PDB file of C-alpha atoms and ligand atoms in Angstrom:
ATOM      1  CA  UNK C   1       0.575 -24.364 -20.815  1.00 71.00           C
ATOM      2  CA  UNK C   2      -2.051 -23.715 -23.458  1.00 83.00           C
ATOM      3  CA  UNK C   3      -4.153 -26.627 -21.448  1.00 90.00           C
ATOM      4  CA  UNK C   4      -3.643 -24.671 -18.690  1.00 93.00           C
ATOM      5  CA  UNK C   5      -5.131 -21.745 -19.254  1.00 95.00           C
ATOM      6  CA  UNK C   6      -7.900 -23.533 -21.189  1.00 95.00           C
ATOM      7  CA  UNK C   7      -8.735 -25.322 -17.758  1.00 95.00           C
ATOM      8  CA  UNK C   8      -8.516 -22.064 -16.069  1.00 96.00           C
ATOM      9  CA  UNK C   9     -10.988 -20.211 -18.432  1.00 94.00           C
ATOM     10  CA  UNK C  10     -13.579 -23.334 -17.560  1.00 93.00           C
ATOM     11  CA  UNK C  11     -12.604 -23.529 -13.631  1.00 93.00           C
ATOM     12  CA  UNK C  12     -13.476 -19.488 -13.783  1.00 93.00           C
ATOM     13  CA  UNK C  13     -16.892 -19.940 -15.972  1.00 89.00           C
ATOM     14  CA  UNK C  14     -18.431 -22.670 -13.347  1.00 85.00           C
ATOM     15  CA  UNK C  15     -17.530 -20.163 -10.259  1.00 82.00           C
ATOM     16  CA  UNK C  16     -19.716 -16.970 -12.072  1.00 79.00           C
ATOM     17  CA  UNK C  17     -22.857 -18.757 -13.013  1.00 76.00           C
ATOM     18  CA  UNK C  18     -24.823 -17.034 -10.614  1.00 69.00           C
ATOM     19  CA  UNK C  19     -23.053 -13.837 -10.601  1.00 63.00           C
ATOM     20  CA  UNK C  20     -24.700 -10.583 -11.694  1.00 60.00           C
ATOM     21  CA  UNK C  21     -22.744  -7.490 -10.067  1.00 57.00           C
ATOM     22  CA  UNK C  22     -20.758  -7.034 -12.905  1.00 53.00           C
ATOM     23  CA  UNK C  23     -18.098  -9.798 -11.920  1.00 66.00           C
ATOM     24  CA  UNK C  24     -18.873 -12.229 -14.474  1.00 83.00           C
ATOM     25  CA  UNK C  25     -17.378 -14.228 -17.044  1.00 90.00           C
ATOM     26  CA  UNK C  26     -17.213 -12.168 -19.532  1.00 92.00           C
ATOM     27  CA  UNK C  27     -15.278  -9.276 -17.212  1.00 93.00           C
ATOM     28  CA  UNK C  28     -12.441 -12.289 -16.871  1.00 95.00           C
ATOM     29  CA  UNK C  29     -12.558 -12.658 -20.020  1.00 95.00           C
ATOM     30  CA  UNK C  30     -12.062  -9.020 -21.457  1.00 97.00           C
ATOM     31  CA  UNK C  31      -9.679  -8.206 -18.564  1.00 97.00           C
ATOM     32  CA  UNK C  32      -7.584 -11.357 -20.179  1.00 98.00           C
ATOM     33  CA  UNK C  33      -7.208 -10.114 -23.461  1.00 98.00           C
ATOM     34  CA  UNK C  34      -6.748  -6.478 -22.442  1.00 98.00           C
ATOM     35  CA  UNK C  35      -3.878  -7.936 -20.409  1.00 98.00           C
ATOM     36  CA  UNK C  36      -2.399 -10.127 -23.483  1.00 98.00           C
ATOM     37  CA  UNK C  37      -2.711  -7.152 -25.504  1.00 98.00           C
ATOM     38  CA  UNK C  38      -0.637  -5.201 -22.777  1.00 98.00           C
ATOM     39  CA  UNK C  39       1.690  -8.011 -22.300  1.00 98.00           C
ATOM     40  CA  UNK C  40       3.003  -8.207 -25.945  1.00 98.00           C
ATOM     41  CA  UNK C  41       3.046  -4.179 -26.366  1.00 98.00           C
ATOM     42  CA  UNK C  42       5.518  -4.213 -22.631  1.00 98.00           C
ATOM     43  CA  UNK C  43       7.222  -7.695 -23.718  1.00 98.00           C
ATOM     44  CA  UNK C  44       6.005  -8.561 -20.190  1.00 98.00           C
ATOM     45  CA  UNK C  45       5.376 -13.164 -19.930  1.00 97.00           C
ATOM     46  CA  UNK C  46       2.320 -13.645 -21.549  1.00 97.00           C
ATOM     47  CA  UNK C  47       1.271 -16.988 -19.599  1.00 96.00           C
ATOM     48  CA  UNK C  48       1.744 -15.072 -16.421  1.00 97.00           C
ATOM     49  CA  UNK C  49      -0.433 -12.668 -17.172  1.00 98.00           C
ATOM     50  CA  UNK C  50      -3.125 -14.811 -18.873  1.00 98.00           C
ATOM     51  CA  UNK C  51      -2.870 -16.916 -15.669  1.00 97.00           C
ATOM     52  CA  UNK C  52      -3.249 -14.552 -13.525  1.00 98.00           C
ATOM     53  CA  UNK C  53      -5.329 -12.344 -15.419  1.00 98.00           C
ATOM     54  CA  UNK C  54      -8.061 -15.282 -15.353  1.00 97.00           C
ATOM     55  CA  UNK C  55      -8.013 -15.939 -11.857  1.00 97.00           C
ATOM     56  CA  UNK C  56      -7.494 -12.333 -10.478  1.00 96.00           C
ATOM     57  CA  UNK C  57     -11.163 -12.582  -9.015  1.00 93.00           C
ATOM     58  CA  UNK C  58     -11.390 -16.112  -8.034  1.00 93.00           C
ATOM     59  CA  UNK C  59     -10.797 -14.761  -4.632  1.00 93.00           C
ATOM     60  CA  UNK C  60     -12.163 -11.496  -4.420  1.00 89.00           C
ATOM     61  CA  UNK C  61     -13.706  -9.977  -0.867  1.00 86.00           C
ATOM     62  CA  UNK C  62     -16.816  -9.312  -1.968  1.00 80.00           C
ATOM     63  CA  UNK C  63     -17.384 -12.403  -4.194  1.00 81.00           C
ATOM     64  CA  UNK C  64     -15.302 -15.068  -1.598  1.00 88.00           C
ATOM     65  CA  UNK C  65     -15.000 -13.219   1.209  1.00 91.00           C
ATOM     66  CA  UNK C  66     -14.274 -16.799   3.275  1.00 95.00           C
ATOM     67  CA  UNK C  67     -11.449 -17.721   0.411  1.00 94.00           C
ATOM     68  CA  UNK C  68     -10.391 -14.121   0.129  1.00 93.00           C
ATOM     69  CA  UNK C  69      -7.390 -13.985   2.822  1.00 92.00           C
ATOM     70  CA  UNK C  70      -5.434 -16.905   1.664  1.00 94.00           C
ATOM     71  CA  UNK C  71      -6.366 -16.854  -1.630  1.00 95.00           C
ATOM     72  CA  UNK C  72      -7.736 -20.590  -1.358  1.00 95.00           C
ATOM     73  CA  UNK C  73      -8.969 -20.659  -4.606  1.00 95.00           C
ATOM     74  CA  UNK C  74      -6.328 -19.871  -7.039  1.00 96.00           C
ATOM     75  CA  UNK C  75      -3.918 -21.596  -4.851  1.00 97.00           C
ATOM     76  CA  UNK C  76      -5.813 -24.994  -5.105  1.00 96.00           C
ATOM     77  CA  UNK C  77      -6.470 -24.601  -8.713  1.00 96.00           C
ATOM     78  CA  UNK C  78      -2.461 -23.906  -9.050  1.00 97.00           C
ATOM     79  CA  UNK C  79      -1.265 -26.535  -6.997  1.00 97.00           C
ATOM     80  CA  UNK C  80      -3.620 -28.867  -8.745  1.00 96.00           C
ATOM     81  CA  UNK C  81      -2.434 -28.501 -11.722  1.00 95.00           C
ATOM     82  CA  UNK C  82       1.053 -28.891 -11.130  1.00 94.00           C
ATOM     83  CA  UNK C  83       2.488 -25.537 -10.676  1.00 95.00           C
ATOM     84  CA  UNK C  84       5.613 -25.317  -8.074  1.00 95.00           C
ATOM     85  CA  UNK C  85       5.426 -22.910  -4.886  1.00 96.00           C
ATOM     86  CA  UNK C  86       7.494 -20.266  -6.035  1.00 96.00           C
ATOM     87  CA  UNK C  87       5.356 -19.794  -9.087  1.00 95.00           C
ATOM     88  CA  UNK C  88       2.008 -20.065  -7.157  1.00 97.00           C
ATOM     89  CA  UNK C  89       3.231 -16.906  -4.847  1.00 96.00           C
ATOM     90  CA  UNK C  90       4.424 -15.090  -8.043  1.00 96.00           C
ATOM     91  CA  UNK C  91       1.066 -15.677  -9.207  1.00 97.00           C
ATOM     92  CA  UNK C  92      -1.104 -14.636  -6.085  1.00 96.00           C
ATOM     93  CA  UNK C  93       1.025 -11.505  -5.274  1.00 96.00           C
ATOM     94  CA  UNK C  94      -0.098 -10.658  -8.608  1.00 96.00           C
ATOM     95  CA  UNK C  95      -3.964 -11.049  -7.944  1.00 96.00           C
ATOM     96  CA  UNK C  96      -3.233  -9.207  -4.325  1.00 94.00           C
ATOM     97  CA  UNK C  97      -1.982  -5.997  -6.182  1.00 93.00           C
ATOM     98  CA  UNK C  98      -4.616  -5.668  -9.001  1.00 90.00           C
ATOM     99  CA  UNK C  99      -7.605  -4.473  -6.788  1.00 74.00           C
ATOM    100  CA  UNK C 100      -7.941  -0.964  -6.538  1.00 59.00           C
ATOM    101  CA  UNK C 101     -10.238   0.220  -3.657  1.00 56.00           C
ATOM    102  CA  UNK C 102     -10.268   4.022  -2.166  1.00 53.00           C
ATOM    103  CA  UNK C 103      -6.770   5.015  -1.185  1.00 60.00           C
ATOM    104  CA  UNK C 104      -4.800   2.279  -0.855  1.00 67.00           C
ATOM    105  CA  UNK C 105      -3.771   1.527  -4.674  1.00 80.00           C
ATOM    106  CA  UNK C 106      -0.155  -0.804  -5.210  1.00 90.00           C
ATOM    107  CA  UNK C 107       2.076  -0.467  -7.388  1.00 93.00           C
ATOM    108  CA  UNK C 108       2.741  -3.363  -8.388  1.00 95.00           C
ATOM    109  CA  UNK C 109       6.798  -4.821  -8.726  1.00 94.00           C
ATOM    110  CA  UNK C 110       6.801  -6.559 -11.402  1.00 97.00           C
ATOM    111  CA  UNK C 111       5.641  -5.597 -15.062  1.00 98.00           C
ATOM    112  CA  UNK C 112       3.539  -8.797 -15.284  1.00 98.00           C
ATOM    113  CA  UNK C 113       1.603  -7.520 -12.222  1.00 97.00           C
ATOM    114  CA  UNK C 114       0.990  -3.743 -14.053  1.00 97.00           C
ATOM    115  CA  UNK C 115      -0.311  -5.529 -17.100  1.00 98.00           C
ATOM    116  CA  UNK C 116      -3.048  -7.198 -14.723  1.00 98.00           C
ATOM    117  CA  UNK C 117      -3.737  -4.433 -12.577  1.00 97.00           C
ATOM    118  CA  UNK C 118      -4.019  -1.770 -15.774  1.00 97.00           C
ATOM    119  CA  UNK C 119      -6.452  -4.346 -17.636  1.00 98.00           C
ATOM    120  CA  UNK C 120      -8.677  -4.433 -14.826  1.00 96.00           C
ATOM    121  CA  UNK C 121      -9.086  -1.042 -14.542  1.00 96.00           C
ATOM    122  CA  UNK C 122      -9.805  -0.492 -18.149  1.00 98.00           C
ATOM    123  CA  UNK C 123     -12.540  -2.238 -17.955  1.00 97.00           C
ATOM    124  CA  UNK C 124     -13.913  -0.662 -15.031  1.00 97.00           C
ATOM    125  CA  UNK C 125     -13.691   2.372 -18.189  1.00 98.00           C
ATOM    126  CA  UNK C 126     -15.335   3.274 -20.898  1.00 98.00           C
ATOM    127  CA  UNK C 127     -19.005   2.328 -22.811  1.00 98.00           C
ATOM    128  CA  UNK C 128     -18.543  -0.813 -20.566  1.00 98.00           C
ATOM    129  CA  UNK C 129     -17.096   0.373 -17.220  1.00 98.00           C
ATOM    130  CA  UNK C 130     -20.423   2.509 -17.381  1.00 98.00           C
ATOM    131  CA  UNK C 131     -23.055  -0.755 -17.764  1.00 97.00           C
ATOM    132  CA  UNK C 132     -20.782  -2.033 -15.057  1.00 95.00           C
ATOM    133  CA  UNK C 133     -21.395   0.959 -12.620  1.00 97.00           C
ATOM    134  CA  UNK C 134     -24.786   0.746 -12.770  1.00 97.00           C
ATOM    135  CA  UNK C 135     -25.365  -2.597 -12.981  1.00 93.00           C
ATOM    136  CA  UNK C 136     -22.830  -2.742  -9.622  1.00 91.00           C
ATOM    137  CA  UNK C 137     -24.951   0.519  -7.971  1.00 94.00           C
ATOM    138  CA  UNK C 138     -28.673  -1.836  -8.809  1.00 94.00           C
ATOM    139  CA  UNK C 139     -27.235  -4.779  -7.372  1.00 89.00           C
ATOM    140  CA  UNK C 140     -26.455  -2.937  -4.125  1.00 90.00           C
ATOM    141  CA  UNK C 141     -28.961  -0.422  -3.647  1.00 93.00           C
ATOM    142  CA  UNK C 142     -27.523   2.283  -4.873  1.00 94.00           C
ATOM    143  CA  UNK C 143     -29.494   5.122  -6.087  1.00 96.00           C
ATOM    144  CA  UNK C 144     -28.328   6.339  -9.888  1.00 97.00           C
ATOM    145  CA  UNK C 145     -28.293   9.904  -8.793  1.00 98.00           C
ATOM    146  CA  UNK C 146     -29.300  12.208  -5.777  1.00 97.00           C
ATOM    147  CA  UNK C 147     -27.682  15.952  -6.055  1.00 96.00           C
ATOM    148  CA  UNK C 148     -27.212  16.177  -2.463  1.00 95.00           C
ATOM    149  CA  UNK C 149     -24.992  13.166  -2.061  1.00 93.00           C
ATOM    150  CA  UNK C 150     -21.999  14.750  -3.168  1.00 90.00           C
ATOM    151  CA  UNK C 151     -18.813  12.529  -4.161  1.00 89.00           C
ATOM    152  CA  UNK C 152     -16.739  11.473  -1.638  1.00 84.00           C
ATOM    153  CA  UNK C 153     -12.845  11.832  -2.472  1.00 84.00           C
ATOM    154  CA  UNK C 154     -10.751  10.549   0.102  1.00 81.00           C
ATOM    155  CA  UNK C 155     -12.244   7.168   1.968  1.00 77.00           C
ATOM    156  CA  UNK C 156     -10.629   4.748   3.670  1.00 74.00           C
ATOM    157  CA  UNK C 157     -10.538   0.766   2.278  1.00 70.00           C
ATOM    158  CA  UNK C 158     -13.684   0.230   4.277  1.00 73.00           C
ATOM    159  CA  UNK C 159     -15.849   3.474   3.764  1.00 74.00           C
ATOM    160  CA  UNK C 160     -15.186   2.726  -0.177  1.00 71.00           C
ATOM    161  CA  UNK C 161     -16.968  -0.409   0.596  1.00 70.00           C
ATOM    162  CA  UNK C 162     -19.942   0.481   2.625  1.00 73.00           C
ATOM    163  CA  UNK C 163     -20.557   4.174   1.572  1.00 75.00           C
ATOM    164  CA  UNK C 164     -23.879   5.031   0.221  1.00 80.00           C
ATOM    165  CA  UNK C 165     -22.928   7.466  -2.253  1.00 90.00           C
ATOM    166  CA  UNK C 166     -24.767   7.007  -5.979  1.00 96.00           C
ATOM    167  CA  UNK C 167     -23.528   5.650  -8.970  1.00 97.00           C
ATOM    168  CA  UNK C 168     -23.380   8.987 -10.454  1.00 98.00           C
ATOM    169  CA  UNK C 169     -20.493   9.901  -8.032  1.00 97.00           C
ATOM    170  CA  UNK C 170     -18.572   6.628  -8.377  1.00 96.00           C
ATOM    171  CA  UNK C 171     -17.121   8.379 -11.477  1.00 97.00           C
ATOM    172  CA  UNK C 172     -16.047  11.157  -9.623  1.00 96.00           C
ATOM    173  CA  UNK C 173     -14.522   8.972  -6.951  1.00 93.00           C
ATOM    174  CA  UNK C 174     -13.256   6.040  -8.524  1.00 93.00           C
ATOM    175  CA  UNK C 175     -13.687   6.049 -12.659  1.00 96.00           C
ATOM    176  CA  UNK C 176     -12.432   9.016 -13.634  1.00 97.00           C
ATOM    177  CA  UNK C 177      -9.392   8.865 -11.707  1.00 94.00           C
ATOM    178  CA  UNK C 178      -8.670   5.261 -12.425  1.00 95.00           C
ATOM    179  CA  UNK C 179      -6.462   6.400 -15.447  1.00 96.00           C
ATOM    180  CA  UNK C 180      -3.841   8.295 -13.111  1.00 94.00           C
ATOM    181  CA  UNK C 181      -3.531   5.031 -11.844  1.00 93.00           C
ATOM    182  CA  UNK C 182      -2.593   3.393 -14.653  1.00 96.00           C
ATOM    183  CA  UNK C 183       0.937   1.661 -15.054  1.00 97.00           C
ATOM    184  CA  UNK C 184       1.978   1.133 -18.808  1.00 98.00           C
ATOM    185  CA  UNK C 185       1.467   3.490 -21.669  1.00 98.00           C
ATOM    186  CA  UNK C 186       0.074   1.498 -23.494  1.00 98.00           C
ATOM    187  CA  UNK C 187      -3.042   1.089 -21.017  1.00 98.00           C
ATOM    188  CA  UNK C 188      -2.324   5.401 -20.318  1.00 98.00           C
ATOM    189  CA  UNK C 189      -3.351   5.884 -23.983  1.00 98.00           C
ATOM    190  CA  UNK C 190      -6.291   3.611 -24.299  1.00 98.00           C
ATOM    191  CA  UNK C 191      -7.527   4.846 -20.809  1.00 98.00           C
ATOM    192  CA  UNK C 192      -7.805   8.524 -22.012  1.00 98.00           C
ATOM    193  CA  UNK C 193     -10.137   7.907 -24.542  1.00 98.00           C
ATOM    194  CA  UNK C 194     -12.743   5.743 -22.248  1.00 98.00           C
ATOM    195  CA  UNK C 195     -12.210   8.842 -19.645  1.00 98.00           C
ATOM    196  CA  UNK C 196     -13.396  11.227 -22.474  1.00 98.00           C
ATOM    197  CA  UNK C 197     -16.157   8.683 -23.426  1.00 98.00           C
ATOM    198  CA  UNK C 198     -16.971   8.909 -19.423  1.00 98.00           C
ATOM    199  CA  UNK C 199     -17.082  12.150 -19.052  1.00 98.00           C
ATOM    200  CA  UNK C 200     -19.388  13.134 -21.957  1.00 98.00           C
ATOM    201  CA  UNK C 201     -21.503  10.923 -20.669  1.00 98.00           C
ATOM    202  CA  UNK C 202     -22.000  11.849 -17.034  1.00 98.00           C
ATOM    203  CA  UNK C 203     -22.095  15.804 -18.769  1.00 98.00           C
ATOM    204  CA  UNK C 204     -24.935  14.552 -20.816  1.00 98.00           C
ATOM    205  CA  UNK C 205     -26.821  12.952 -18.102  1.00 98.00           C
ATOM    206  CA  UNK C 206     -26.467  15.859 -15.749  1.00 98.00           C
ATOM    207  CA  UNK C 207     -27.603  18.056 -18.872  1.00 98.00           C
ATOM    208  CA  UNK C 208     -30.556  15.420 -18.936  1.00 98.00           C
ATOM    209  CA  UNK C 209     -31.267  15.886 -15.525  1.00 97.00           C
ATOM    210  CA  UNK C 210     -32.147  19.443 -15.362  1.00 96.00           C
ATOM    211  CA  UNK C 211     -34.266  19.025 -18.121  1.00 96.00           C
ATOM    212  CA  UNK C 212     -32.383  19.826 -21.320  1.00 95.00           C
ATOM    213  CA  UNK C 213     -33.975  18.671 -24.603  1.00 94.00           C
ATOM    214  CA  UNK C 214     -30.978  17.330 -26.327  1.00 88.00           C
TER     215      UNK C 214
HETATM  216  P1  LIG U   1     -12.239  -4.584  -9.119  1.00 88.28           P
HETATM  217  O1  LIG U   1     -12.744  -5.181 -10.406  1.00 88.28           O
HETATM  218  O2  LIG U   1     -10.923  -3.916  -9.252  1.00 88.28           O
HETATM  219  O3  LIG U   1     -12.350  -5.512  -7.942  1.00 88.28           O
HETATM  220  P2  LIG U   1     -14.381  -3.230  -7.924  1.00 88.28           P
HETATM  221  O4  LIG U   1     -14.752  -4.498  -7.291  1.00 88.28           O
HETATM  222  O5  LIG U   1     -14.142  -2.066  -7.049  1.00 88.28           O
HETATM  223  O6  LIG U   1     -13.150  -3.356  -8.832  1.00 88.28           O
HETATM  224  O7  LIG U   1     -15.485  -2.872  -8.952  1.00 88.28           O
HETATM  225  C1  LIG U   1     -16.010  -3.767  -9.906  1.00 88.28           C
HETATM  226  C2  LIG U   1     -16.941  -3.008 -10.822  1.00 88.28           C
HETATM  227  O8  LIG U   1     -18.003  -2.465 -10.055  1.00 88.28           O
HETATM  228  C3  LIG U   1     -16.262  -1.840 -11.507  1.00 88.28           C
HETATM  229  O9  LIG U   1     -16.749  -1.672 -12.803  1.00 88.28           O
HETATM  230  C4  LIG U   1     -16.614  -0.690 -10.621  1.00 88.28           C
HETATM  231  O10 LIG U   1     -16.630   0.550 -11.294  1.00 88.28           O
HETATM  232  C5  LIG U   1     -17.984  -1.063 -10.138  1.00 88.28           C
HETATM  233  N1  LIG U   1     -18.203  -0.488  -8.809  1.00 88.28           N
HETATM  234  C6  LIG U   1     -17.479  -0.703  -7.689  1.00 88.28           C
HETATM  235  N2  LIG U   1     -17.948   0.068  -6.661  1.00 88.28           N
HETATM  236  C7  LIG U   1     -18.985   0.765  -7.182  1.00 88.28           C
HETATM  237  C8  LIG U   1     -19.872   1.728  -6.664  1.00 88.28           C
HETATM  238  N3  LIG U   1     -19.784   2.139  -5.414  1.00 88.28           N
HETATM  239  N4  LIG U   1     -20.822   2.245  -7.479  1.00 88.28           N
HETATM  240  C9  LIG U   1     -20.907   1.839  -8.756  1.00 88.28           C
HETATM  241  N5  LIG U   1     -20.090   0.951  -9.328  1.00 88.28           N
HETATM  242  C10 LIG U   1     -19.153   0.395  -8.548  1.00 88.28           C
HETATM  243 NI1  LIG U   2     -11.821  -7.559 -11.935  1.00 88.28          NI
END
């Protein structure tokens, strides 16, 4: 098991070399022991979660868009490494549920699959769900600010997607909201205190903005 998860962490490292849109390494790895730490607090199976918690991205839309449907990537590394069909599925309905885009947010059904999906968003939160916004909003052309783009509540899967809004109202649309959305108290508690880390800083920059001297 411990092998496992080793050979996961190195199959995941090789597929993010080249990736800078803040789906890298290092958010697999944070989003894995945010979900550990979850885990042991909900007495939820920890090698579950690791598992999946590692490969929730493998397959993600925007990074694998041609893998993305069946999930080609995390099933291959599975089956390769022994794991038996009903686990696999257990495993990939996991990584289905985590992503959270516009309105169309699962809950997921078991409490393995709410450790995931809460770690992710936590680290869409906080000091570094803020480098992540902007380094996501350079990387696709995004514009840090404009106050006549106003913040788009309610879109659909694909407007979330290809919407042209700034980074500045990604917190209003996604980021700040991301912690109604969040499944186990433990993950409610830590996810109020990167909101009110959020916040002060999107009050500060609009303060910046129109010119205060702070
Ligand atoms: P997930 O990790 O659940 O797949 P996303 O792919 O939606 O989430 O987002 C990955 C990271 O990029 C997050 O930190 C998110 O806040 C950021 N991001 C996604 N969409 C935007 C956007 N329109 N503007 C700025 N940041 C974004
Ligand atoms: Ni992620």
């Amino acid at each position: 098991m411990e092998d496992m998860i080793r050979e996961a962490m190195a199959f995941v490292r090789k597929s993010y070399e080249e990736e800078y849109s803040g789906h890298d390494y290092f958010h697999v790895l944070r989003v894995y022991k945010m979900a550990l730490y979850i885990a042991e607090k909900e007495h939820a199976d920890t090698f579950v979660v690791g598992l999946a918690a590692i490969l929730h991205d493998v397959d993600d839309i925007k990074l694998s868009p041609e893998t993305h449907e069946k999930q080609e990537n995390a099933v291959c590394f599975l089956e390769k490494h022994g794991m038996e069909k009903n686990s696999i599925s257990d495993i990939c309905k996991i990584i289905k549920d985590v992503s959270y885009l516009g309105n169309s947010s699962v809950v997921p059904a078991t409490i393995e699959g709410k450790c995931v999906q809460d770690a992710d968003r936590l680290d869409a939160m906080g000091a570094i769900g803020i480098a992540r916004a902007f380094a996501y909003g350079g990387n696709h052309g995004r514009k840090i600010y404009d106050p006549a783009i106003l913040p788009e509540l309610n879109m659909t899967k694909e407007e979330y997607r290809t919407n042209k809004s700034t980074t500045i109202n990604h917190f209003y649309e996604k980021l700040f909201r991301l912690g109604k959305y969040m499944n186990t108290d433990t993950a409610k508690k830590i996810a109020e205190r990167r909101e009110a880390y959020m916040r002060d800083f999107v009050s500060r920059f609009l303060k910046e903005w129109e010119g205060a001297l702070l």
